[in-house]
Short mmCIF file of C-alpha atoms and ligand atoms in Angstrom, two decimals:
data_model
loop_
_atom_site.label_atom_id
_atom_site.label_comp_id
_atom_site.label_asym_id
_atom_site.label_seq_id
_atom_site.Cartn_x
_atom_site.Cartn_y
_atom_site.Cartn_z
CA UNK A 92 -50.45 -73.52 78.56
CA UNK A 93 -53.48 -71.53 79.75
CA UNK A 94 -53.98 -70.88 83.44
CA UNK A 95 -57.54 -69.85 84.14
CA UNK A 96 -59.20 -67.86 86.92
CA UNK A 97 -62.87 -68.86 87.11
CA UNK A 98 -65.03 -66.37 89.03
CA UNK A 99 -67.82 -68.47 90.42
CA UNK A 100 -70.66 -68.83 92.88
CA UNK A 101 -73.32 -70.10 90.45
CA UNK A 102 -74.73 -73.30 88.96
CA UNK A 103 -73.19 -72.26 85.65
CA UNK A 104 -69.75 -71.83 87.23
CA UNK A 105 -69.98 -75.36 88.64
CA UNK A 106 -70.70 -76.69 85.13
CA UNK A 107 -67.77 -74.64 83.81
CA UNK A 108 -65.51 -76.04 86.53
CA UNK A 109 -66.47 -79.61 85.58
CA UNK A 110 -65.64 -78.95 81.92
CA UNK A 111 -62.29 -77.36 82.76
CA UNK A 112 -61.38 -80.23 85.09
CA UNK A 113 -62.41 -82.87 82.54
CA UNK A 114 -60.29 -81.15 79.89
CA UNK A 115 -57.33 -81.05 82.26
CA UNK A 116 -57.10 -77.24 82.13
CA UNK A 117 -55.02 -75.60 84.85
CA UNK A 118 -57.68 -73.47 86.57
CA UNK A 119 -58.58 -71.93 89.93
CA UNK A 120 -62.17 -71.51 91.09
CA UNK A 121 -62.85 -68.31 93.05
CA UNK A 122 -65.63 -67.95 95.63
CA UNK A 123 -66.55 -64.66 97.30
CA UNK A 124 -67.05 -66.53 100.57
CA UNK A 125 -70.68 -65.57 101.14
CA UNK A 126 -71.87 -69.03 102.24
CA UNK A 127 -70.65 -71.04 105.22
CA UNK A 128 -69.93 -74.23 103.28
CA UNK A 129 -69.42 -73.60 99.57
CA UNK A 130 -70.13 -76.44 97.17
CA UNK A 131 -66.92 -78.48 96.57
CA UNK A 132 -65.42 -78.04 93.10
CA UNK A 133 -63.27 -80.32 90.94
CA UNK A 134 -60.66 -77.53 90.76
CA UNK A 135 -58.41 -75.84 93.31
CA UNK A 136 -60.53 -73.27 95.16
CA UNK A 137 -59.68 -69.86 96.60
CA UNK A 138 -62.13 -67.93 98.78
CA UNK A 139 -62.64 -64.20 99.44
CA UNK A 140 -62.48 -60.84 97.71
CA UNK A 141 -59.37 -59.74 95.85
CA UNK A 142 -59.39 -56.15 97.11
CA UNK A 143 -61.02 -54.25 94.25
CA UNK A 144 -59.64 -53.76 90.75
CA UNK A 145 -56.06 -53.25 91.93
CA UNK A 146 -56.15 -56.34 94.11
CA UNK A 147 -57.55 -58.45 91.29
CA UNK A 148 -54.99 -57.11 88.80
CA UNK A 149 -52.19 -57.98 91.24
CA UNK A 150 -53.69 -61.45 91.80
CA UNK A 151 -53.83 -62.11 88.05
CA UNK A 152 -50.16 -61.19 87.68
CA UNK A 153 -48.97 -63.00 90.83
CA UNK A 154 -50.81 -66.19 89.88
CA UNK A 155 -49.67 -66.04 86.22
CA UNK A 156 -53.29 -66.15 85.05
CA UNK A 157 -53.64 -66.19 81.25
CA UNK A 158 -57.48 -66.20 80.94
CA UNK A 159 -60.36 -65.05 83.12
CA UNK A 160 -63.85 -66.57 82.97
CA UNK A 161 -66.50 -64.53 84.75
CA UNK A 162 -69.27 -66.98 85.65
CA UNK A 163 -70.62 -64.95 88.55
CA UNK A 164 -74.32 -64.27 89.07
CA UNK A 165 -75.77 -61.57 86.76
CA UNK A 166 -76.46 -59.48 89.88
CA UNK A 167 -72.83 -59.69 91.06
CA UNK A 168 -72.18 -56.54 89.03
CA UNK A 169 -69.35 -55.16 91.15
CA UNK A 170 -67.26 -58.29 90.64
CA UNK A 171 -67.99 -58.23 86.91
CA UNK A 172 -67.04 -54.55 86.62
CA UNK A 173 -63.80 -55.21 88.52
CA UNK A 174 -62.99 -58.15 86.26
CA UNK A 175 -63.44 -56.06 83.10
CA UNK A 176 -61.21 -53.30 84.48
CA UNK A 177 -58.49 -55.57 85.89
CA UNK A 178 -58.30 -57.59 82.67
CA UNK A 179 -58.09 -54.39 80.60
CA UNK A 180 -55.31 -53.10 82.86
CA UNK A 181 -53.28 -56.32 82.66
CA UNK A 182 -54.09 -57.22 79.04
CA UNK A 183 -55.48 -60.62 80.07
CA UNK A 184 -58.32 -61.96 77.88
CA UNK A 185 -61.67 -62.34 79.61
CA UNK A 186 -65.03 -63.86 78.75
CA UNK A 187 -68.30 -63.89 80.68
CA UNK A 188 -70.43 -67.03 80.85
CA UNK A 189 -73.72 -65.18 81.01
CA UNK A 190 -77.21 -66.65 81.09
CA UNK A 191 -79.99 -65.27 78.93
CA UNK A 192 -82.42 -63.27 81.05
CA UNK A 193 -85.78 -64.96 81.58
CA UNK A 194 -88.52 -63.93 79.16
CA UNK A 195 -92.22 -64.14 79.95
CA UNK A 196 -94.34 -66.81 78.26
CA UNK A 197 -98.11 -67.26 78.10
CA UNK A 198 -99.61 -67.36 81.55
CA UNK A 199 -96.89 -65.31 83.25
CA UNK A 200 -98.06 -62.31 85.29
CA UNK A 201 -94.78 -60.39 85.54
CA UNK A 202 -94.17 -56.79 86.52
CA UNK A 203 -90.68 -55.63 85.56
CA UNK A 204 -88.97 -53.19 87.90
CA UNK A 205 -85.53 -51.59 87.46
CA UNK A 206 -84.21 -52.16 90.98
CA UNK A 207 -84.99 -53.06 94.60
CA UNK A 208 -86.79 -49.78 95.47
CA UNK A 209 -88.95 -50.42 92.40
CA UNK A 210 -89.82 -53.86 93.76
CA UNK A 211 -90.76 -52.39 97.16
CA UNK A 212 -93.02 -49.83 95.46
CA UNK A 213 -94.63 -52.49 93.26
CA UNK A 214 -95.71 -54.47 96.33
CA UNK A 215 -98.07 -51.64 97.26
CA UNK A 216 -99.46 -50.56 100.62
CA UNK A 217 -101.84 -53.41 101.48
CA UNK A 218 -100.21 -56.28 103.41
CA UNK A 219 -99.40 -59.28 101.23
CA UNK A 220 -97.73 -62.65 101.69
CA UNK A 221 -94.51 -62.27 99.69
CA UNK A 222 -91.93 -64.84 98.63
CA UNK A 223 -88.85 -62.60 98.67
CA UNK A 224 -86.50 -64.72 96.58
CA UNK A 225 -83.55 -62.34 96.46
CA UNK A 226 -81.10 -64.02 98.83
CA UNK A 227 -79.72 -62.62 102.06
CA UNK A 228 -78.10 -59.42 100.87
CA UNK A 229 -80.15 -56.28 100.23
CA UNK A 230 -83.04 -57.34 102.46
CA UNK A 231 -82.84 -53.91 104.10
CA UNK A 232 -84.36 -52.45 100.94
CA UNK A 233 -87.67 -53.81 102.29
CA UNK A 234 -87.31 -52.23 105.74
CA UNK A 235 -89.76 -49.47 104.88
CA UNK A 236 -92.44 -51.96 103.82
CA UNK A 237 -92.81 -53.89 107.11
CA UNK A 238 -96.54 -54.47 106.63
CA UNK A 239 -95.95 -57.48 104.36
CA UNK A 240 -95.30 -61.04 105.47
CA UNK A 241 -92.02 -62.14 103.89
CA UNK A 242 -90.88 -65.68 103.19
CA UNK A 243 -87.11 -65.75 102.59
CA UNK A 244 -85.10 -68.63 101.15
CA UNK A 245 -81.54 -68.57 102.42
CA UNK A 246 -78.53 -70.85 101.94
CA UNK A 247 -77.38 -70.50 105.57
CA UNK A 248 -79.54 -70.02 108.68
CA UNK A 249 -79.56 -66.34 109.75
CA UNK A 250 -77.04 -65.66 112.51
CA UNK A 251 -79.11 -62.82 113.97
CA UNK A 252 -82.85 -62.10 114.10
CA UNK A 253 -84.29 -60.93 110.78
CA UNK A 254 -84.81 -57.15 110.75
CA UNK A 255 -88.16 -57.46 108.98
CA UNK A 256 -90.87 -57.90 111.65
CA UNK A 257 -93.02 -60.39 109.73
CA UNK A 258 -90.41 -62.53 108.01
CA UNK A 259 -89.50 -66.18 108.19
CA UNK A 260 -86.76 -68.09 106.45
CA UNK A 261 -86.55 -71.51 104.84
CA UNK A 262 -83.02 -72.81 104.50
CA UNK A 263 -82.30 -74.42 101.15
CA UNK A 264 -79.70 -74.41 98.43
CA UNK A 265 -80.60 -74.53 94.73
CA UNK A 266 -81.07 -75.79 92.11
CA UNK A 267 -84.79 -76.03 92.99
CA UNK A 268 -87.58 -78.13 91.48
CA UNK A 269 -91.02 -77.04 90.25
CA UNK A 270 -92.69 -79.64 92.50
CA UNK A 271 -90.80 -78.35 95.53
CA UNK A 272 -91.55 -74.71 94.75
CA UNK A 273 -95.23 -75.42 94.06
CA UNK A 274 -95.48 -77.08 97.47
CA UNK A 275 -93.65 -74.19 99.16
CA UNK A 276 -95.79 -71.47 97.57
CA UNK A 277 -99.01 -73.28 98.44
CA UNK A 278 -98.03 -74.24 101.98
CA UNK A 279 -97.00 -70.65 102.69
CA UNK A 280 -100.11 -69.19 100.96
CA UNK A 281 -97.84 -66.88 98.93
CA UNK A 282 -99.64 -64.12 97.02
CA UNK A 283 -96.73 -62.52 95.14
CA UNK A 284 -93.09 -63.35 94.36
CA UNK A 285 -90.20 -60.89 94.20
CA UNK A 286 -87.25 -62.23 92.22
CA UNK A 287 -84.15 -61.08 90.36
CA UNK A 288 -84.06 -61.74 86.63
CA UNK A 289 -81.17 -64.13 87.07
CA UNK A 290 -81.90 -66.37 84.07
CA UNK A 291 -80.64 -69.94 83.91
CA UNK A 292 -82.23 -73.11 85.19
CA UNK A 293 -81.14 -73.22 88.84
CA UNK A 294 -83.68 -70.66 90.09
CA UNK A 295 -86.33 -70.90 87.36
CA UNK A 296 -88.61 -73.34 89.20
CA UNK A 297 -90.34 -70.60 91.22
CA UNK A 298 -91.38 -68.83 88.01
CA UNK A 299 -92.83 -72.01 86.53
CA UNK A 300 -94.63 -72.69 89.82
CA UNK A 301 -95.97 -69.10 89.87
CA UNK A 302 -97.29 -69.58 86.32
CA UNK A 303 -99.06 -72.79 87.30
CA UNK A 304 -100.65 -71.12 90.31
CA UNK A 305 -101.45 -67.87 88.46
CA UNK A 306 -99.38 -65.84 90.92
CA UNK A 307 -97.95 -62.41 90.08
CA UNK A 308 -94.15 -61.98 89.98
CA UNK A 309 -92.23 -58.75 90.49
CA UNK A 310 -89.05 -59.26 88.48
CA UNK A 311 -86.03 -57.04 89.11
CA UNK A 312 -84.04 -56.12 85.98
CA UNK A 313 -80.33 -56.92 85.86
CA UNK A 314 -77.81 -54.27 86.82
CA UNK A 315 -75.64 -52.87 84.04
CA UNK A 316 -72.12 -54.22 83.53
CA UNK A 317 -69.52 -52.82 81.11
CA UNK A 318 -69.37 -54.22 77.59
CA UNK A 319 -67.47 -57.50 77.49
CA UNK A 320 -67.20 -60.67 75.45
CA UNK A 321 -70.08 -62.99 76.36
CA UNK A 322 -70.62 -66.71 75.88
CA UNK A 323 -73.96 -68.45 76.47
CA UNK A 324 -72.65 -71.96 77.04
CA UNK A 325 -69.80 -73.86 78.65
CA UNK A 326 -68.94 -75.24 75.20
CA UNK A 327 -68.59 -71.73 73.80
CA UNK A 328 -66.22 -70.78 76.61
CA UNK A 329 -64.13 -73.92 75.98
CA UNK A 330 -63.95 -73.02 72.27
CA UNK A 331 -62.79 -69.50 73.21
CA UNK A 332 -60.14 -70.96 75.49
CA UNK A 333 -58.87 -73.31 72.79
CA UNK A 334 -59.09 -70.70 70.02
N1 NAP B 636 -75.96 -61.25 93.80
C1 NAP B 636 -76.69 -62.34 93.76
O1 NAP B 636 -77.94 -62.29 93.69
C2 NAP B 636 -76.05 -63.70 93.78
C3 NAP B 636 -76.85 -64.84 93.66
C4 NAP B 636 -76.24 -66.11 93.64
C5 NAP B 636 -74.88 -66.20 93.76
N2 NAP B 636 -74.11 -65.07 93.87
C6 NAP B 636 -72.65 -65.22 93.97
O2 NAP B 636 -72.27 -64.68 95.21
C7 NAP B 636 -71.04 -63.99 95.09
C8 NAP B 636 -71.18 -62.58 95.65
O3 NAP B 636 -72.18 -61.89 94.93
P1 NAP B 636 -72.38 -60.34 95.17
O4 NAP B 636 -73.64 -59.95 94.48
O5 NAP B 636 -72.14 -60.00 96.59
O6 NAP B 636 -71.15 -59.77 94.31
P2 NAP B 636 -70.69 -58.26 94.04
O7 NAP B 636 -71.54 -57.32 94.79
O8 NAP B 636 -70.55 -58.07 92.58
O9 NAP B 636 -69.23 -58.29 94.64
C9 NAP B 636 -68.83 -57.59 95.79
C10 NAP B 636 -67.41 -58.01 96.08
O10 NAP B 636 -67.35 -59.37 96.51
C11 NAP B 636 -66.17 -59.98 96.00
N3 NAP B 636 -66.55 -61.08 95.09
C12 NAP B 636 -67.72 -61.26 94.43
N4 NAP B 636 -67.70 -62.40 93.73
C13 NAP B 636 -66.47 -62.97 93.95
C14 NAP B 636 -65.86 -64.15 93.52
N5 NAP B 636 -66.51 -65.06 92.73
N6 NAP B 636 -64.59 -64.40 93.92
C15 NAP B 636 -63.93 -63.52 94.74
N7 NAP B 636 -64.48 -62.37 95.20
C16 NAP B 636 -65.74 -62.11 94.81
C17 NAP B 636 -65.40 -58.88 95.32
O11 NAP B 636 -64.59 -58.29 96.33
P3 NAP B 636 -63.23 -57.51 96.02
O12 NAP B 636 -63.63 -56.19 95.45
O13 NAP B 636 -62.56 -57.43 97.36
O14 NAP B 636 -62.45 -58.34 95.05
C18 NAP B 636 -66.49 -57.95 94.87
O15 NAP B 636 -66.06 -56.62 94.63
C19 NAP B 636 -70.66 -64.02 93.61
O16 NAP B 636 -69.61 -64.95 93.46
C20 NAP B 636 -71.91 -64.45 92.89
O17 NAP B 636 -71.63 -65.23 91.76
C21 NAP B 636 -74.68 -63.84 93.89
#
């Protein structure tokens, strides 16, 4: 009988959890513990880091895990690297449920940048009203561009004042709608969006809204993760599990 560790924290991981639960698969859903009240899952949940590659390898052995599904966010590269290494060390099969990156279509005004410093540089010197849709972590990358007005969208209210002098936060949890994001961008008079190329549907609405409004988007490329087996759908992961 398989016993699965599902590395989560995404809309895709929630869909994976539903499929595993419906199929009656013995599985544990793992959250990093970044948000105050994680979305409930139809599987037993554990919360918190494992303690690097060694900690994860020990966890896999202690919990008699037979399969690992990495359904973390494409920018959670450290977790994905650790999973590849821990699975290689323990000989446990692993697959990543990985979304296709977003690709521009007609009407998109995207500038691709390799990383956060690239996004800061692409904003330029003149003050702009920026929708900084990168979550709570890594905001300090924008510390040396304090001239811009930043709109942040965070899952939890900030517990301390934002370090950026001209920043405000809206508190909301995805998935988001095009109507909602159109209203937000217009109400906030946003001039440019900074986003990670996450892919998937949960965070796509802002890009569709930007297209409709003719707004430019600075899109941060995904970080590199080691080569691993990848599935593009929940069904493909279930087939792998049953194969
Ligand atoms: N990065 C994003 O933009 C983003 C966006 C939406 C959701 N998320 C979700 O938020 C979580 C954290 O993302 P991150 O970018 O901070 O990750 P990260 O930088 O790759 O991971 C840093 C450390 O956090 C722990 N960790 C990460 N994901 C975990 C999980 N699912 N279960 C248990 N421990 C986990 C691990 O700690 P140890 O080394 O101690 O094991 C990992 O080494 C992920 O689960 C991801 O799916 C991230």
